[in-house]
Every structure is written in structure tokens, then in C-alpha cells.
């Protein structure tokens, strides 16, 4: 059976479970369970701390796993990213006392507190900056005020938490992270099926089906507005001057596309959700 590592808690856990369910897999019913066998799909799920998943997969103990790109890079594991899953996004930045730092080079010889010493250490080394890393397990924004560090490197969303601690963001982005599928050997039986199913779920979340009727003489213009993944499906109607069109449209663009099609002359414009897909 394919051995899959899944986050057991945190921001990645719930969405990972939802995606796997939408992809046709069954998972644990009791959140305390650490292992579940989906015999129908030939998969064993192991529920682990997100930070440990790259280590288990990189060692070969498990075949494939879902974790954050940040955690993968921080682990220095032999596992590698094989697919981006587009959830759990986060941005890593440096921050320090207001007015104290303006450039990455200002960190030379300074103490930098972080929960991601592997990730931050590699970034600084590649930039040629030598700093002393202070490893903390969360809440790094307090490190400067308490005198443990001169600056911090942490996840930033709006920056409000850092500002409340009297810190300003500076320097380049360390990493744009997201959830990823990782493996040491993606040729293992079952991984390609898992990847295809998860990618089908991503397509279903990102696109909708749009159906509309349009005069034949406006079909080319309509297809320019909504060209679809490859090309629209066009079917004849009882009225020989009209055709029915079905096309996939990015979910975020659906209302704009509907307005443009209506202004062009299309009618009976309907939008439907996609529950699964294979492209």
C-alpha cells in the first residue's frame, strides 16, 4: 500500500483532509488516530506533526507526504517537492527594531531569532551574510524585546503582530511558502494516481463550467472572451442560427466573463461547480 504522511494538526491538517476526501480517499474518523488504512484505494495514511513529515518521507520510511514548502526546506531532508497544492500560503521576512535595519547586510554579526533555522540559515549563507541564529519554537517577535536577539525571521501576513512588538520588516522576501506534495521517489506505485487526483481537486476549486447560447455569427468573438482550457464545446440548437457553448472559466473571472458574454449577445448563461476533473 502507498504510505502517505498527513499533517495531524495545524493550518495544513484540515484542508489536507478535505482535499483527500474530494479526491476519493477516506481518512480517520477519530482525530486521535495516528494511522488509517484506506484499503479500497490501496493507501495507508500516517498522521504526523507537519514539521516531521519531510524527515519521514526523506528517510524513505513513508512514500509521499503533504507539508509546507517552508518545513521541507527547513528540514534539509532528501525529500523533494513534486507538486504544489496551493493552500496554506505564507511569506517569510526579516524584521527588527524600527530604524535599526534597512538591508540584509545589516544582519552581519547579529543575532536572528527564528523557528526555521535551516531555512533562514541557508538563505543568509547564500547571501553571504554571517549571523548567529537563535532557534525558538514560535512567538519569535518577543525575542528582541527580551534581549534574546537583535532581529527576527518569521512568517508575515499583514505585519501587524510585528509592528505591535515594535518591529519593522526589512530586506528581501526569504520565501513564499505553500502546501506541497513531497516524495523521495515519485516513481513509486500509486503516487502518480494521488497526484492526478489532487490536481483534479485543485482544478475543481479554481474553475467553473459555463454554459451559454450565442448566435453563430458571434461564436468566434465569444470564444475570444472565454477560450477555455483547450477550446469550448459547441453544440447545435433547434434554431440553426444559434449554438450552445460549454467552457471552463477561472472561478475568479466568472462574473466578468458573464457580463462580457451578455454584452456581446449571449443568453441563458449558466455557471456550474466542478466537483472533480482530469485534464
Short mmCIF file of C-alpha atoms in Angstrom, two decimals:
data_model
loop_
_atom_site.label_atom_id
_atom_site.label_comp_id
_atom_site.label_asym_id
_atom_site.label_seq_id
_atom_site.Cartn_x
_atom_site.Cartn_y
_atom_site.Cartn_z
CA UNK A 1 0.00 0.00 0.00
CA UNK A 2 1.09 3.58 -0.66
CA UNK A 3 2.25 5.16 2.63
CA UNK A 4 1.17 8.79 2.88
CA UNK A 5 2.13 11.31 5.59
CA UNK A 6 -0.62 13.80 6.51
CA UNK A 7 -0.43 16.76 8.94
CA UNK A 8 -2.14 15.77 12.19
CA UNK A 9 -2.90 19.33 13.32
CA UNK A 10 -2.42 22.97 12.45
CA UNK A 11 -3.39 25.05 9.44
CA UNK A 12 -2.41 22.36 6.92
CA UNK A 13 -4.31 19.47 8.51
CA UNK A 14 -7.94 20.39 7.84
CA UNK A 15 -7.52 21.41 4.20
CA UNK A 16 -5.32 18.37 3.50
CA UNK A 17 -8.09 16.10 4.83
CA UNK A 18 -10.72 17.92 2.77
CA UNK A 19 -8.66 17.65 -0.42
CA UNK A 20 -8.06 13.93 0.07
CA UNK A 21 -11.77 13.37 0.69
CA UNK A 22 -12.65 15.28 -2.50
CA UNK A 23 -10.03 13.16 -4.30
CA UNK A 24 -11.90 10.00 -3.33
CA UNK A 25 -9.88 8.82 -0.34
CA UNK A 26 -11.25 8.01 3.11
CA UNK A 27 -9.43 9.09 6.25
CA UNK A 28 -9.56 8.81 10.01
CA UNK A 29 -12.80 9.47 11.89
CA UNK A 30 -11.16 9.96 15.29
CA UNK A 31 -8.70 12.90 15.41
CA UNK A 32 -6.64 10.96 17.94
CA UNK A 33 -5.87 8.18 15.45
CA UNK A 34 -2.32 8.27 14.09
CA UNK A 35 -2.87 5.70 11.33
CA UNK A 36 -5.68 4.78 8.95
CA UNK A 37 -5.82 2.23 6.12
CA UNK A 38 -7.92 3.07 3.06
CA UNK A 39 -7.93 -0.45 1.63
CA UNK A 40 -10.26 0.41 -1.26
CA UNK A 41 -7.68 2.83 -2.64
CA UNK A 42 -4.59 0.95 -1.51
CA UNK A 43 -3.35 3.76 0.74
CA UNK A 44 -2.17 3.99 4.35
CA UNK A 45 -2.35 7.42 5.98
CA UNK A 46 0.02 8.35 8.80
CA UNK A 47 -0.91 11.47 10.79
CA UNK A 48 2.24 13.28 11.91
CA UNK A 49 3.47 16.65 13.12
CA UNK A 50 3.81 18.83 10.00
CA UNK A 51 7.43 19.62 10.90
CA UNK A 52 8.35 15.90 10.98
CA UNK A 53 6.76 14.88 7.67
CA UNK A 54 9.73 15.82 5.46
CA UNK A 55 12.05 13.80 7.69
CA UNK A 56 9.90 10.66 7.49
CA UNK A 57 9.47 10.95 3.72
CA UNK A 58 13.11 11.86 3.11
CA UNK A 59 14.28 8.82 5.05
CA UNK A 60 12.13 6.51 2.92
CA UNK A 61 10.03 5.42 5.90
CA UNK A 62 6.99 6.88 4.08
CA UNK A 63 6.46 7.23 0.34
CA UNK A 64 4.86 10.64 -0.01
CA UNK A 65 3.53 13.43 2.19
CA UNK A 66 1.78 16.78 2.41
CA UNK A 67 3.63 19.57 4.20
CA UNK A 68 4.65 23.19 3.80
CA UNK A 69 7.41 24.22 1.43
CA UNK A 70 8.95 26.11 4.37
CA UNK A 71 9.07 22.97 6.51
CA UNK A 72 10.54 20.93 3.65
CA UNK A 73 13.37 23.41 3.07
CA UNK A 74 13.97 23.86 6.79
CA UNK A 75 14.41 20.10 7.29
CA UNK A 76 17.24 19.65 4.75
CA UNK A 77 15.52 16.33 4.03
CA UNK A 78 16.24 14.20 0.96
CA UNK A 79 12.56 14.52 0.02
CA UNK A 80 11.70 16.99 -2.72
CA UNK A 81 8.65 18.88 -3.87
CA UNK A 82 6.73 17.06 -6.61
CA UNK A 83 3.53 19.15 -6.76
CA UNK A 84 2.25 22.46 -5.45
CA UNK A 85 -1.11 22.22 -3.67
CA UNK A 86 -1.89 25.96 -3.45
CA UNK A 87 -3.15 26.33 0.12
CA UNK A 88 -1.61 27.33 3.43
CA UNK A 89 0.26 30.22 1.80
CA UNK A 90 2.73 32.19 3.91
CA UNK A 91 5.51 34.74 3.43
CA UNK A 92 8.78 34.79 5.41
CA UNK A 93 10.51 38.11 6.11
CA UNK A 94 13.14 39.67 8.36
CA UNK A 95 12.13 42.27 10.95
CA UNK A 96 13.97 44.37 13.50
CA UNK A 97 13.57 47.41 15.76
CA UNK A 98 12.29 50.45 13.85
CA UNK A 99 15.18 52.28 12.19
CA UNK A 100 17.82 49.71 13.14
CA UNK A 101 17.99 47.71 9.90
CA UNK A 102 17.49 48.64 6.26
CA UNK A 103 19.37 45.99 4.31
CA UNK A 104 20.16 42.29 4.62
CA UNK A 105 23.86 43.08 5.09
CA UNK A 106 22.98 44.86 8.34
CA UNK A 107 22.44 41.42 9.89
CA UNK A 108 26.13 40.53 9.69
CA UNK A 109 27.28 39.51 13.18
CA UNK A 110 23.80 39.98 14.64
CA UNK A 111 21.56 37.51 16.46
CA UNK A 112 18.49 36.44 14.46
CA UNK A 113 15.66 34.59 16.20
CA UNK A 114 13.64 32.15 14.12
CA UNK A 115 11.67 28.92 14.28
CA UNK A 116 13.18 27.92 10.91
CA UNK A 117 16.97 27.83 11.39
CA UNK A 118 17.57 25.55 8.40
CA UNK A 119 15.59 27.73 6.01
CA UNK A 120 16.92 31.06 7.30
CA UNK A 121 20.49 29.80 7.68
CA UNK A 122 20.57 28.64 4.06
CA UNK A 123 19.12 31.95 2.86
CA UNK A 124 21.71 34.01 4.78
CA UNK A 125 24.57 31.76 3.66
CA UNK A 126 23.56 32.12 0.02
CA UNK A 127 23.50 35.89 0.51
CA UNK A 128 26.97 35.81 2.09
CA UNK A 129 25.75 37.14 5.45
CA UNK A 130 27.08 35.55 8.65
CA UNK A 131 24.65 35.83 11.57
CA UNK A 132 24.07 33.90 14.78
CA UNK A 133 20.74 32.08 14.65
CA UNK A 134 18.68 31.77 17.82
CA UNK A 135 16.22 28.89 17.48
CA UNK A 136 12.84 29.40 19.14
CA UNK A 137 9.67 27.37 18.93
CA UNK A 138 7.23 30.15 17.98
CA UNK A 139 6.47 33.68 19.25
CA UNK A 140 9.80 34.95 17.92
CA UNK A 141 8.55 38.56 17.82
CA UNK A 142 9.21 38.79 21.59
CA UNK A 143 12.88 37.84 21.21
CA UNK A 144 14.14 41.37 20.54
CA UNK A 145 12.23 42.98 23.42
CA UNK A 146 13.51 40.31 25.81
CA UNK A 147 17.10 40.75 24.63
CA UNK A 148 17.49 37.28 23.15
CA UNK A 149 18.01 38.51 19.58
CA UNK A 150 18.70 41.65 17.53
CA UNK A 151 16.26 40.76 14.74
CA UNK A 152 13.80 38.04 13.80
CA UNK A 153 12.86 36.00 10.74
CA UNK A 154 9.28 34.82 10.73
CA UNK A 155 6.03 34.30 8.85
CA UNK A 156 4.38 37.61 7.93
CA UNK A 157 0.78 38.12 6.85
CA UNK A 158 -0.21 41.75 7.44
CA UNK A 159 2.79 42.60 9.64
CA UNK A 160 0.53 43.87 12.44
CA UNK A 161 1.92 41.43 15.03
CA UNK A 162 5.46 42.57 14.31
CA UNK A 163 4.51 46.24 14.45
CA UNK A 164 2.85 45.73 17.84
CA UNK A 165 6.18 44.34 19.04
CA UNK A 166 7.94 47.48 17.75
CA UNK A 167 9.49 45.74 14.73
CA UNK A 168 9.70 46.83 11.09
CA UNK A 169 10.02 44.49 8.11
CA UNK A 170 13.18 44.94 6.03
CA UNK A 171 15.24 43.18 3.39
CA UNK A 172 14.14 40.72 0.71
CA UNK A 173 11.46 38.06 0.97
CA UNK A 174 13.01 34.90 2.40
CA UNK A 175 10.38 32.54 0.97
CA UNK A 176 6.87 32.41 -0.44
CA UNK A 177 5.61 29.15 1.00
CA UNK A 178 2.57 26.99 0.26
CA UNK A 179 1.46 23.42 0.86
CA UNK A 180 3.28 20.90 -1.33
CA UNK A 181 3.29 17.20 -2.07
CA UNK A 182 6.73 15.71 -1.40
CA UNK A 183 8.48 12.42 -2.09
CA UNK A 184 11.94 10.94 -2.32
CA UNK A 185 10.96 8.83 -5.33
CA UNK A 186 7.86 9.86 -7.26
CA UNK A 187 8.01 6.69 -9.41
CA UNK A 188 6.63 4.63 -6.50
CA UNK A 189 3.37 2.88 -7.46
CA UNK A 190 0.34 4.94 -6.51
CA UNK A 191 1.99 8.37 -6.34
CA UNK A 192 1.03 9.33 -9.90
CA UNK A 193 -2.62 8.46 -9.15
CA UNK A 194 -2.53 10.50 -5.94
CA UNK A 195 -1.02 13.48 -7.78
CA UNK A 196 -3.58 13.27 -10.58
CA UNK A 197 -6.47 13.12 -8.13
CA UNK A 198 -5.22 16.06 -6.07
CA UNK A 199 -4.62 18.11 -9.21
CA UNK A 200 -8.19 17.31 -10.22
CA UNK A 201 -9.40 18.74 -6.91
CA UNK A 202 -7.33 21.90 -7.50
CA UNK A 203 -8.88 22.34 -10.94
CA UNK A 204 -12.35 21.89 -9.46
CA UNK A 205 -11.63 24.63 -6.92
CA UNK A 206 -10.12 27.03 -9.43
CA UNK A 207 -12.55 26.66 -12.36
CA UNK A 208 -16.28 26.56 -13.08
CA UNK A 209 -18.29 25.30 -16.04
CA UNK A 210 -20.08 27.98 -18.01
CA UNK A 211 -22.91 27.20 -20.46
CA UNK A 212 -24.49 29.78 -22.75
CA UNK A 213 -26.33 30.21 -26.02
CA UNK A 214 -24.97 32.57 -28.65
CA UNK A 215 -25.74 33.47 -32.29
CA UNK A 216 -23.47 31.62 -34.72
CA UNK A 217 -22.12 34.85 -36.16
CA UNK A 218 -20.87 35.85 -32.69
CA UNK A 219 -19.29 32.50 -31.80
CA UNK A 220 -15.69 33.49 -32.62
CA UNK A 221 -15.97 36.66 -30.53
CA UNK A 222 -17.47 34.67 -27.66
CA UNK A 223 -14.61 32.18 -27.82
CA UNK A 224 -12.14 35.06 -27.62
CA UNK A 225 -13.80 36.12 -24.34
CA UNK A 226 -13.78 32.59 -22.90
CA UNK A 227 -11.37 30.30 -24.78
CA UNK A 228 -11.44 27.50 -22.18
CA UNK A 229 -8.63 25.08 -21.32
CA UNK A 230 -8.22 23.82 -24.88
CA UNK A 231 -11.31 25.02 -26.75
CA UNK A 232 -15.05 25.36 -25.99
CA UNK A 233 -17.57 22.59 -26.66
CA UNK A 234 -20.06 23.84 -29.28
CA UNK A 235 -23.41 22.10 -29.93
CA UNK A 236 -26.20 22.92 -32.40
CA UNK A 237 -29.59 24.20 -31.20
CA UNK A 238 -33.04 23.79 -32.73
CA UNK A 239 -32.68 27.33 -34.10
CA UNK A 240 -29.98 26.92 -36.79
CA UNK A 241 -28.76 30.49 -36.20
CA UNK A 242 -27.79 29.75 -32.59
CA UNK A 243 -25.37 27.35 -30.87
CA UNK A 244 -24.90 26.17 -27.29
CA UNK A 245 -21.43 26.56 -25.79
CA UNK A 246 -19.81 24.94 -22.75
CA UNK A 247 -16.44 26.13 -21.47
CA UNK A 248 -14.28 26.06 -18.35
CA UNK A 249 -13.67 29.51 -16.85
CA UNK A 250 -11.46 30.55 -13.91
CA UNK A 251 -13.72 30.86 -10.88
CA UNK A 252 -12.37 34.32 -10.04
CA UNK A 253 -13.26 35.60 -13.54
CA UNK A 254 -16.74 34.11 -13.86
CA UNK A 255 -18.81 37.25 -13.29
CA UNK A 256 -16.63 39.39 -15.55
CA UNK A 257 -16.87 36.75 -18.31
CA UNK A 258 -20.66 36.51 -17.88
CA UNK A 259 -21.00 40.30 -18.24
CA UNK A 260 -18.87 40.37 -21.39
CA UNK A 261 -20.75 37.46 -22.97
CA UNK A 262 -24.10 39.06 -22.19
CA UNK A 263 -22.99 42.39 -23.65
CA UNK A 264 -21.85 40.53 -26.75
CA UNK A 265 -25.28 38.95 -27.22
CA UNK A 266 -25.06 35.58 -25.46
CA UNK A 267 -28.06 34.47 -23.44
CA UNK A 268 -29.05 31.70 -20.98
CA UNK A 269 -25.65 31.99 -19.32
CA UNK A 270 -25.34 29.43 -16.53
CA UNK A 271 -22.47 28.61 -14.16
CA UNK A 272 -21.96 25.20 -12.53
CA UNK A 273 -19.46 23.99 -9.95
CA UNK A 274 -16.90 21.33 -10.87
CA UNK A 275 -16.56 18.58 -8.25
CA UNK A 276 -13.71 16.62 -9.87
CA UNK A 277 -11.63 16.85 -13.01
CA UNK A 278 -8.89 15.16 -15.03
CA UNK A 279 -7.15 17.36 -17.58
#
